[in-house]
Coordinates of C-alpha atoms in Angstrom, one line a residue:
M1 CA -10.7 56.1 -41.3
Q2 CA -10.0 56.1 -37.5
I3 CA -7.0 53.9 -38.2
F4 CA -5.6 56.4 -40.7
A5 CA -6.3 59.3 -38.3
K6 CA -4.4 57.5 -35.6
I7 CA -1.4 56.8 -37.9
L8 CA -1.3 60.5 -38.9
K9 CA -1.6 61.6 -35.3
N10 CA 1.4 59.5 -34.4
L11 CA 3.3 60.8 -37.4
I12 CA 2.8 64.4 -36.3
F13 CA 4.1 63.8 -32.8
I14 CA 7.8 64.6 -32.5
M15 CA 9.3 62.8 -29.5
N16 CA 12.5 64.7 -29.1
P17 CA 13.3 68.3 -30.3
N18 CA 16.8 67.1 -31.0
Q19 CA 15.6 64.5 -33.4
L20 CA 15.0 65.2 -37.1
L21 CA 12.5 62.3 -37.3
S22 CA 10.5 60.6 -34.6
R23 CA 10.6 56.8 -34.1
N24 CA 7.0 56.6 -35.3
Q25 CA 7.8 58.6 -38.5
I26 CA 10.9 56.4 -39.1
F27 CA 8.8 53.2 -38.7
F28 CA 6.1 54.6 -41.0
L29 CA 8.6 55.6 -43.7
F30 CA 10.3 52.2 -43.6
V31 CA 7.0 50.5 -44.0
G32 CA 6.2 52.8 -47.0
F33 CA 9.5 51.9 -48.7
V34 CA 9.1 48.2 -48.1
L35 CA 5.7 48.5 -49.7
V36 CA 7.3 50.3 -52.7
Y37 CA 9.9 47.6 -53.2
L38 CA 7.5 44.7 -52.7
V39 CA 5.0 46.1 -55.2
G40 CA 7.9 46.3 -57.7
L41 CA 8.3 42.5 -57.4
F42 CA 5.2 42.0 -59.6
I43 CA 6.1 44.3 -62.6
P44 CA 6.7 42.2 -65.8
L45 CA 10.3 42.3 -66.8
M46 CA 11.6 45.0 -69.1
E47 CA 13.7 44.6 -72.2
N48 CA 16.7 44.5 -72.7
D49 CA 19.1 43.9 -69.8
S50 CA 16.6 42.8 -67.1
A51 CA 14.8 40.3 -69.3
Q52 CA 18.1 39.2 -70.8
H53 CA 19.7 38.5 -67.4
A54 CA 16.6 36.7 -66.2
T55 CA 16.7 34.5 -69.3
M56 CA 20.3 33.7 -68.7
A57 CA 19.6 32.8 -65.1
M58 CA 16.6 30.7 -66.1
R59 CA 18.9 28.7 -68.5
M60 CA 21.1 27.9 -65.5
A61 CA 18.2 26.9 -63.4
N62 CA 16.7 24.7 -66.1
S63 CA 20.0 23.0 -67.1
G64 CA 21.6 22.8 -63.6
N65 CA 24.8 24.0 -65.3
F66 CA 26.0 26.9 -63.1
L67 CA 29.6 26.9 -64.4
E68 CA 28.8 28.0 -67.9
I69 CA 27.0 31.2 -68.8
Y70 CA 25.3 31.9 -72.1
K71 CA 23.5 34.8 -73.7
G72 CA 21.1 33.0 -76.0
D73 CA 23.2 30.5 -77.9
N74 CA 26.5 32.3 -77.3
P75 CA 29.0 32.0 -74.5
Y76 CA 28.8 35.2 -72.4
L77 CA 32.2 36.6 -71.6
D78 CA 31.2 39.8 -69.7
K79 CA 29.7 40.2 -66.3
P80 CA 30.6 37.8 -63.5
H81 CA 28.4 35.0 -62.4
L82 CA 27.2 35.8 -58.9
H83 CA 24.0 37.8 -59.8
F84 CA 23.0 34.9 -62.2
W85 CA 23.8 32.3 -59.6
L86 CA 21.7 33.9 -57.0
A87 CA 18.8 34.5 -59.4
A88 CA 19.0 30.9 -60.7
L89 CA 19.1 29.5 -57.2
S90 CA 16.0 31.6 -56.3
M91 CA 14.2 30.2 -59.4
K92 CA 15.2 26.7 -58.3
I93 CA 13.6 27.3 -54.9
F94 CA 10.5 29.4 -55.9
G95 CA 10.0 28.4 -59.5
I96 CA 10.7 30.4 -62.7
S97 CA 9.0 33.8 -62.4
H98 CA 10.0 37.5 -62.4
I99 CA 9.3 37.5 -58.7
A100 CA 11.8 34.8 -58.0
Y101 CA 14.3 36.5 -60.3
R102 CA 14.1 39.7 -58.3
I103 CA 14.2 38.3 -54.7
P104 CA 18.0 38.2 -54.4
A105 CA 18.3 41.8 -55.7
I106 CA 15.8 43.1 -53.2
L107 CA 17.4 41.2 -50.3
C108 CA 20.8 42.7 -51.3
L109 CA 19.3 46.2 -51.4
F110 CA 17.8 45.7 -47.9
L111 CA 21.2 44.5 -46.7
A112 CA 22.7 47.7 -48.2
A113 CA 20.1 49.9 -46.4
F114 CA 21.1 48.1 -43.1
S115 CA 24.8 48.6 -43.9
V116 CA 24.2 52.3 -44.6
K117 CA 22.8 52.7 -41.1
K118 CA 25.8 50.9 -39.7
I119 CA 28.3 53.0 -41.6
A120 CA 26.6 56.1 -40.4
D121 CA 26.6 54.8 -36.8
L122 CA 30.4 54.3 -36.9
L123 CA 31.1 57.7 -38.6
Y124 CA 28.6 59.9 -36.7
K125 CA 27.3 58.0 -33.6
N126 CA 23.9 59.5 -34.1
E127 CA 21.1 56.9 -34.4
N128 CA 18.6 59.4 -35.8
L129 CA 21.1 60.4 -38.5
S130 CA 21.8 56.8 -39.3
Y131 CA 18.1 55.9 -39.8
T132 CA 17.8 59.0 -42.0
A133 CA 20.7 57.9 -44.1
S134 CA 19.1 54.5 -44.6
L135 CA 15.8 56.1 -45.6
I136 CA 17.6 58.4 -48.1
F137 CA 19.3 55.3 -49.6
L138 CA 15.9 53.5 -50.0
A139 CA 14.4 56.7 -51.5
S140 CA 17.0 57.1 -54.2
Q141 CA 15.3 56.8 -57.5
T142 CA 18.1 54.8 -59.1
I143 CA 18.0 52.3 -56.2
I144 CA 14.2 51.9 -56.5
L145 CA 14.5 51.4 -60.2
S146 CA 17.3 48.8 -59.8
A147 CA 14.9 46.7 -57.6
H148 CA 12.5 45.9 -60.4
D149 CA 14.7 46.6 -63.5
V150 CA 17.1 44.1 -62.0
R151 CA 20.6 43.8 -63.4
T152 CA 23.9 43.1 -61.6
D153 CA 23.9 46.4 -59.8
A154 CA 21.5 45.6 -56.9
V155 CA 23.7 42.7 -55.8
L156 CA 26.8 44.8 -56.3
T157 CA 25.5 47.6 -54.2
G158 CA 24.5 45.3 -51.4
F159 CA 28.0 43.8 -51.1
I160 CA 29.8 47.1 -51.5
A161 CA 27.9 48.6 -48.6
L162 CA 28.5 45.5 -46.5
S163 CA 32.2 45.6 -47.3
I164 CA 32.7 49.3 -46.5
W165 CA 30.8 48.8 -43.2
Q166 CA 33.1 45.8 -42.2
F167 CA 36.3 47.6 -43.2
L168 CA 35.3 50.6 -41.1
A169 CA 34.3 48.4 -38.2
F170 CA 37.7 46.7 -38.4
I171 CA 39.6 50.0 -38.3
K172 CA 37.7 51.0 -35.2
T173 CA 37.6 47.7 -33.3
Q174 CA 40.5 45.6 -34.8
K175 CA 38.3 42.5 -34.6
I176 CA 39.4 39.5 -36.8
L177 CA 35.8 38.8 -37.7
N178 CA 35.3 42.2 -39.2
V179 CA 38.4 42.0 -41.4
V180 CA 37.5 38.5 -42.6
L181 CA 33.9 39.6 -43.5
A182 CA 35.3 42.7 -45.2
G183 CA 37.5 40.6 -47.4
L184 CA 34.7 38.1 -48.1
F185 CA 32.1 40.9 -49.0
T186 CA 34.6 42.5 -51.2
A187 CA 35.1 39.2 -53.0
L188 CA 31.3 38.9 -53.4
A189 CA 31.1 42.5 -54.7
F190 CA 33.9 41.7 -57.2
S191 CA 32.0 38.5 -58.2
S192 CA 29.0 40.7 -59.1
K193 CA 30.6 43.2 -61.4
G194 CA 34.4 42.9 -61.4
L195 CA 37.0 45.5 -60.5
M196 CA 34.4 48.3 -60.4
A197 CA 33.5 47.0 -56.9
I198 CA 37.1 47.2 -55.6
V199 CA 37.5 50.7 -57.0
I200 CA 34.5 52.0 -55.0
I201 CA 35.4 50.1 -51.8
G202 CA 39.1 50.9 -52.1
F203 CA 38.6 54.6 -52.7
S204 CA 36.1 54.9 -49.9
V205 CA 38.4 53.2 -47.3
F206 CA 41.4 55.1 -48.6
S207 CA 39.6 58.4 -48.2
Y208 CA 38.7 57.6 -44.6
L209 CA 42.4 56.7 -43.8
L210 CA 43.7 59.7 -45.7
Y211 CA 41.8 62.1 -43.4
S212 CA 41.8 60.1 -40.2
R213 CA 45.5 59.2 -40.4
E214 CA 44.7 55.8 -38.9
W215 CA 46.9 53.9 -41.4
L216 CA 48.4 51.6 -38.8
K217 CA 44.9 50.4 -37.7
F218 CA 44.4 49.2 -41.3
F219 CA 47.8 48.1 -42.5
N220 CA 48.8 45.7 -39.8
V221 CA 49.2 41.9 -39.7
K222 CA 45.4 41.4 -39.4
I223 CA 44.8 42.7 -42.9
I224 CA 46.2 39.4 -44.1
F225 CA 42.9 37.8 -43.1
A226 CA 41.1 40.2 -45.5
A227 CA 43.4 39.2 -48.3
L228 CA 42.9 35.5 -47.5
S229 CA 39.1 35.7 -47.3
F230 CA 39.1 37.8 -50.5
G231 CA 41.2 35.3 -52.3
G232 CA 39.1 32.4 -51.1
G233 CA 35.9 34.3 -52.0
I234 CA 36.7 34.9 -55.6
L235 CA 37.9 31.3 -56.3
P236 CA 34.4 30.1 -57.4
I237 CA 34.2 32.9 -60.0
L238 CA 37.8 32.3 -61.2
Y239 CA 37.1 28.6 -61.5
A240 CA 33.8 29.2 -63.5
Y241 CA 35.7 31.5 -65.9
Y242 CA 38.5 29.0 -66.3
H243 CA 36.1 26.1 -66.8
Q244 CA 34.3 27.9 -69.7
F245 CA 36.9 30.1 -71.2
G246 CA 40.3 28.8 -70.0
N247 CA 43.1 31.3 -69.1
E248 CA 41.5 33.9 -71.3
G249 CA 38.5 33.9 -69.0
V250 CA 40.6 34.4 -65.8
E251 CA 42.6 37.2 -67.5
F252 CA 39.4 38.8 -68.6
I253 CA 37.7 39.1 -65.2
L254 CA 40.9 40.0 -63.3
F255 CA 41.9 42.7 -65.8
N256 CA 40.4 43.1 -69.2
Q257 CA 36.7 43.5 -68.3
S258 CA 37.0 46.8 -66.5
V259 CA 39.8 48.1 -68.8
N260 CA 37.7 47.3 -71.8
R261 CA 34.8 49.3 -70.5
L262 CA 37.0 52.2 -69.6
Q263 CA 38.4 52.2 -73.1
A264 CA 35.1 51.2 -74.8
K265 CA 36.9 48.2 -76.3
G266 CA 34.3 45.8 -77.6
F267 CA 31.6 48.4 -76.7
E268 CA 30.2 51.3 -78.6
Q269 CA 31.6 54.5 -77.2
N270 CA 28.3 56.0 -75.9
S271 CA 29.3 59.2 -74.0
P272 CA 32.4 61.3 -74.5
D273 CA 30.8 63.7 -72.0
Y274 CA 33.0 63.9 -68.9
S275 CA 30.2 65.4 -66.9
F276 CA 27.8 62.5 -67.7
F277 CA 27.8 61.0 -64.2
F278 CA 27.6 64.4 -62.5
H279 CA 24.4 65.4 -64.3
T280 CA 23.0 61.8 -64.2
L281 CA 23.1 62.0 -60.4
L282 CA 20.5 64.9 -60.5
W283 CA 17.8 62.4 -61.3
A284 CA 19.4 59.2 -60.0
F285 CA 19.7 60.6 -56.5
L286 CA 16.3 62.2 -56.3
P287 CA 14.8 63.5 -54.1
F288 CA 18.0 64.7 -52.4
S289 CA 20.4 65.4 -55.3
I290 CA 20.3 69.2 -54.9
A291 CA 21.1 68.9 -51.2
F292 CA 23.8 66.5 -51.9
Y293 CA 25.6 68.7 -54.5
T294 CA 25.2 71.7 -52.2
G295 CA 26.9 69.8 -49.4
V296 CA 29.7 68.6 -51.7
F297 CA 30.4 72.1 -52.8
E298 CA 30.4 73.5 -49.2
R299 CA 32.4 70.8 -47.6
T300 CA 35.0 70.6 -50.5
K301 CA 35.4 74.4 -50.1
N302 CA 35.9 74.1 -46.4
L303 CA 38.4 71.3 -46.8
I304 CA 40.5 73.4 -49.2
K305 CA 40.2 76.4 -46.8
E306 CA 41.4 74.3 -43.9
R307 CA 44.2 72.8 -46.0
F308 CA 43.1 69.3 -45.3
Q309 CA 43.8 69.6 -41.6
K310 CA 41.9 67.1 -39.5
V311 CA 38.9 68.5 -37.7
E312 CA 37.2 66.7 -34.9
G313 CA 33.8 65.2 -35.9
V314 CA 34.5 65.5 -39.6
E315 CA 34.9 62.4 -41.9
F316 CA 36.2 62.2 -45.4
L317 CA 35.1 58.7 -46.4
T318 CA 32.0 59.8 -48.1
L319 CA 33.2 63.0 -49.7
G320 CA 36.6 61.6 -50.8
G321 CA 35.0 58.4 -52.0
F322 CA 32.6 60.3 -54.1
W323 CA 35.3 62.5 -55.8
L324 CA 37.8 59.8 -56.5
V325 CA 35.2 57.3 -57.9
M326 CA 33.5 60.0 -60.0
L327 CA 36.8 61.2 -61.5
V328 CA 37.8 57.7 -62.5
F329 CA 34.3 56.8 -63.9
S330 CA 34.1 60.1 -65.8
F331 CA 37.2 59.2 -67.9
S332 CA 35.5 55.9 -69.0
K333 CA 34.5 56.0 -72.7
F334 CA 31.5 53.7 -71.9
K335 CA 29.1 55.1 -69.4
L336 CA 25.6 54.0 -68.2
P337 CA 23.5 55.6 -65.4
H338 CA 23.4 52.5 -63.2
Y339 CA 27.2 52.4 -62.8
L340 CA 26.5 55.0 -60.1
N341 CA 24.4 52.6 -57.9
G342 CA 27.4 51.2 -56.0
L343 CA 28.2 54.8 -54.8
I344 CA 24.7 55.5 -53.5
P345 CA 25.3 54.0 -50.0
I346 CA 28.1 56.5 -49.2
L347 CA 26.2 59.4 -50.8
S348 CA 23.3 58.7 -48.6
V349 CA 25.4 58.9 -45.4
F350 CA 27.0 62.1 -46.7
T351 CA 23.6 63.7 -47.4
A352 CA 22.1 62.7 -44.1
S353 CA 25.1 64.2 -42.3
Y354 CA 24.8 67.4 -44.3
I355 CA 21.1 67.7 -43.5
F356 CA 21.7 67.2 -39.8
E357 CA 24.3 69.9 -40.0
I358 CA 21.7 72.3 -41.4
F359 CA 19.2 71.1 -38.7
E360 CA 21.6 71.4 -35.7
K361 CA 22.9 74.8 -36.8
N362 CA 19.4 76.2 -37.5
Q363 CA 20.3 77.2 -41.1
W364 CA 16.7 78.2 -41.9
K365 CA 17.5 80.3 -45.0
K366 CA 19.3 77.4 -46.6
A367 CA 16.5 74.9 -45.6
R368 CA 13.9 77.3 -47.1
V369 CA 15.7 77.2 -50.5
F370 CA 15.7 73.4 -50.5
W371 CA 12.1 73.4 -49.4
V372 CA 11.0 75.7 -52.3
I373 CA 12.9 73.6 -54.9
Q374 CA 11.3 70.4 -53.5
L375 CA 7.8 71.9 -53.7
V376 CA 8.4 72.7 -57.4
V377 CA 9.6 69.1 -58.0
I378 CA 6.7 67.7 -56.1
S379 CA 4.1 69.9 -57.8
V380 CA 5.4 69.1 -61.3
S381 CA 5.6 65.3 -60.5
L382 CA 2.0 65.2 -59.1
V383 CA 0.7 67.0 -62.1
G384 CA 2.6 64.5 -64.3
V385 CA 1.1 61.6 -62.4
L386 CA -2.4 63.0 -62.9
M387 CA -1.7 63.4 -66.6
L388 CA -0.3 59.9 -67.0
T389 CA -3.3 58.5 -65.1
Y390 CA -5.7 60.3 -67.4
Y391 CA -3.9 59.8 -70.7
F392 CA -2.0 56.6 -70.3
T393 CA -2.6 54.2 -67.4
G394 CA -6.0 54.8 -66.1
I395 CA -6.5 53.2 -62.6
H396 CA -4.7 49.8 -63.1
E397 CA -4.7 48.6 -59.5
V398 CA -7.6 50.1 -57.5
V399 CA -6.4 49.1 -54.0
L400 CA -2.8 50.4 -54.5
F401 CA -4.2 53.5 -56.1
V402 CA -6.1 54.1 -52.9
V403 CA -2.9 53.5 -50.9
G404 CA -1.2 56.0 -53.1
L405 CA -3.9 58.5 -52.4
F406 CA -3.4 58.0 -48.7
F407 CA 0.3 58.8 -49.1
V408 CA -0.7 61.9 -51.2
G409 CA -2.9 63.0 -48.3
T410 CA -0.1 62.5 -45.8
L411 CA 2.2 64.4 -48.1
L412 CA -0.2 67.3 -48.4
L413 CA -0.8 67.3 -44.6
Y414 CA 2.9 67.9 -44.0
I415 CA 3.3 70.4 -46.8
F416 CA 0.8 72.7 -45.1
K417 CA 1.6 71.8 -41.5
K418 CA 3.5 74.4 -39.3
E419 CA 6.7 72.6 -38.5
N420 CA 10.4 73.0 -38.2
M421 CA 11.5 73.7 -41.8
V422 CA 14.2 71.0 -42.0
R423 CA 12.0 68.3 -40.5
R424 CA 9.2 69.3 -42.9
W425 CA 11.5 69.3 -45.9
V426 CA 13.0 65.9 -45.1
L427 CA 9.8 64.2 -44.2
V428 CA 7.9 65.5 -47.2
S429 CA 10.8 64.5 -49.5
L430 CA 10.7 60.9 -48.2
L431 CA 6.9 60.8 -48.4
F432 CA 7.1 62.1 -52.0
A433 CA 9.5 59.3 -52.9
I434 CA 7.1 56.7 -51.5
T435 CA 4.1 58.3 -53.1
I436 CA 5.5 58.7 -56.6
N437 CA 7.0 55.2 -56.7
I438 CA 3.9 53.5 -55.4
F439 CA 2.2 55.0 -58.5
L440 CA 5.0 54.1 -60.8
N441 CA 5.4 50.5 -59.6
S442 CA 1.6 49.7 -59.3
Q443 CA 0.1 51.8 -62.1
F444 CA 2.7 53.0 -64.6
Y445 CA 5.2 50.2 -65.2
P446 CA 2.7 47.3 -65.3
V447 CA 0.8 49.1 -68.1
L448 CA 4.0 50.2 -69.9
T449 CA 5.4 46.7 -70.0
Q450 CA 2.3 45.5 -71.9
Y451 CA 3.6 47.4 -74.9
Q452 CA 6.5 44.9 -75.2
G453 CA 5.7 42.7 -78.2
G454 CA 7.7 39.8 -76.8
L455 CA 5.8 39.8 -73.5
K456 CA 2.4 40.0 -75.3
M457 CA 3.4 37.2 -77.7
A458 CA 4.4 35.0 -74.8
Q459 CA 1.1 35.7 -73.1
Y460 CA -0.7 34.7 -76.4
F461 CA 1.3 31.4 -76.4
E462 CA 0.3 30.7 -72.8
K463 CA -3.3 31.6 -73.2
N464 CA -3.7 29.4 -76.3
Q465 CA -1.4 26.6 -74.9
L466 CA 0.7 26.8 -78.1
S467 CA 3.7 24.6 -78.6
T468 CA 7.1 26.2 -79.1
Q469 CA 8.3 23.3 -81.2
N470 CA 9.7 24.4 -84.6
L471 CA 9.6 28.0 -83.4
F472 CA 12.6 30.2 -84.3
M473 CA 13.8 33.8 -84.2
P474 CA 16.1 35.3 -86.9
K475 CA 19.8 35.4 -86.0
D476 CA 20.8 38.2 -83.5
Y477 CA 17.2 38.8 -82.4
E478 CA 17.0 39.6 -78.7
I479 CA 13.3 39.2 -77.7
W480 CA 14.3 38.1 -74.2
S481 CA 10.9 38.7 -72.6
F482 CA 9.4 36.1 -75.0
D483 CA 12.1 33.6 -74.0
F484 CA 11.7 34.2 -70.3
Y485 CA 7.9 34.0 -70.2
T486 CA 7.8 30.9 -72.4
Q487 CA 10.5 29.5 -70.1
Q488 CA 12.7 28.3 -73.0
N489 CA 15.6 29.6 -75.1
T490 CA 14.1 30.1 -78.6
P491 CA 16.6 28.9 -81.2
R492 CA 17.9 31.6 -83.5
K493 CA 18.2 30.7 -87.2
E494 CA 19.1 32.3 -90.5
V495 CA 15.8 33.1 -92.2
S496 CA 17.1 31.7 -95.5
L497 CA 17.3 28.3 -93.8
L498 CA 13.7 28.2 -92.6
K499 CA 11.6 25.4 -94.1
K500 CA 8.0 24.4 -94.5
G501 CA 6.2 24.2 -91.1
D502 CA 8.7 26.4 -89.3
R503 CA 7.3 29.3 -87.3
V504 CA 9.2 32.5 -86.8
L505 CA 8.9 35.7 -84.8
V506 CA 9.8 38.7 -86.9
Y507 CA 9.4 42.5 -86.6
E508 CA 7.6 44.2 -89.4
N509 CA 10.7 46.0 -90.7
D510 CA 12.4 42.6 -91.3
L511 CA 9.5 41.0 -93.1
Q512 CA 11.2 41.7 -96.5
N513 CA 14.0 39.3 -95.4
I514 CA 11.5 36.4 -95.5
T515 CA 11.7 35.2 -99.1
Q516 CA 9.7 32.0 -98.6
P517 CA 5.9 32.0 -98.8
Y518 CA 4.4 32.5 -95.4
K519 CA 1.1 33.2 -93.6
I520 CA 0.6 35.4 -90.5
L521 CA -0.6 33.4 -87.5
H522 CA -0.7 36.3 -85.0
Q523 CA 0.6 39.8 -84.5
E524 CA 1.3 42.1 -81.5
T525 CA 2.1 45.7 -81.3
H526 CA 5.6 46.6 -79.9
F527 CA 7.3 49.7 -78.5
K528 CA 10.8 49.9 -77.0
I529 CA 9.7 51.1 -73.6
T530 CA 13.1 52.2 -72.4
K531 CA 12.9 55.1 -74.9
L532 CA 9.7 56.9 -73.9
S533 CA 8.5 59.9 -76.0
L534 CA 5.6 62.3 -75.7
K535 CA 4.2 60.9 -79.0
F536 CA 4.0 57.5 -77.4
L537 CA 2.4 58.7 -74.2
N538 CA -0.2 60.7 -76.1
P539 CA -3.0 58.3 -77.1
K540 CA -3.7 60.4 -80.3
T541 CA -0.2 59.9 -81.7
R542 CA 0.7 56.6 -80.0
N543 CA 0.1 54.4 -83.0
E544 CA 2.7 56.3 -84.9
K545 CA 5.4 55.0 -82.5
L546 CA 4.2 51.4 -82.4
K547 CA 5.5 48.7 -84.7
K548 CA 4.4 45.1 -85.1
L549 CA 5.8 41.8 -84.1
Y550 CA 4.5 38.9 -86.2
L551 CA 4.3 35.2 -85.7
L552 CA 4.7 33.6 -89.2
E553 CA 4.4 30.1 -90.5
I554 CA 6.5 29.1 -93.5
L555 CA 4.4 27.5 -96.2
N556 CA 7.0 25.8 -98.4

């Protein structure tokens, strides 16, 4: 208890009245976020995309074939290879596990957090603001989610942030190394998710130049080095596409992939709502989304009022990058929330700068409004956590539950402490992000994932040391968690071709498709955990939402 008291005493001490956060507070908050991300390493993989991508990377690691990429038995002509290469390499080094799969993603997110600080340093020359921007990035709910529900976006975000940092450093210093690294990191971002990366990087840099009028510092002979390093950096990806798909593959990644998603060609049009990304940010950028949108409104209004005249100390990289990217993304006919992740680095810098503007100008009324909104969010969330603990999770990990209670205590201490309003609002918001995500990562998600039938069936096979020989799934089944945790790609087969002695995994609603005599060897309950409902969370009605996954043996 004396150690905890000492930590809290250091946290309370503000070293400099001009600082929003003290060095002790910054250090403590970074430790808290590192804990959140490390705890997330141990969550079992979630269906569909995370488990699917892990299985694809596992296939590479097992086969040693890094040039060809497959989704199950089918060639995968979609996302580029870099995310899968990094995950497969990690599995080669550390063994096949969900921890190894996530390591490259978390390292890329930490690189992104470092790059956010560097971008803020170059734009605002205020170390306290820069650290705050980095903390806001790490606190963003969509970024924390991307660290354990790992897809291509964590790697993408890391290299986008690195690229913007290096381009900005090149404009300010004209160093060859910066421009070479900028081109290389852009190539790696492209190799993570295609042209989307270039759109975010390009619009951000363009916005900076548009306002600063430093065109000649960018468009000079040295920019050739960026083009050369970019061209060299994408060669491995182009070669891999050519090796597996020929010219069609190269054309796909250079042009068709992003255009197809914009037009929903080959994808089901999932959102005609042009405001989709704007309202998605309300949860994705928690706990600072309201402050961010307020800042966007105010600064856009001021920019219009000033007729886009350059003002000393004002930058347009973050605001312009946000508007240009959001407008392009909003016209896409295929939208998913995690498409926003690559934007979060510049949104974090923007938000930190807006908060410091409130702090330095002593805008207490505005800060009080944000404070009240945040208290409502925190109160509702903590009540929600208590209800989930009581009705759904129980106390899954005792030690981490106690750690969570420590952060709750620290949170409450600052809620009731007499302090500068802006400092209290920011510190409590960051502590809230740590607290709620320690609970989610250590108590909620580990319990939730146990309702995946594929994971439970894999655990049954491991516990009973069952062979996967003569084991099949019906055609088009995607039980990726079973494949990953049994460390093999289960063959898919038309159920009419199953023969005596074959075993098959089948959901209860497809049982009628099995016309041959069979016996049930085992069954597990299953729920699609990415579509939560109150009926599922309520233990009294949960069984209504569960379906069964069967392991059958064909008799003749």
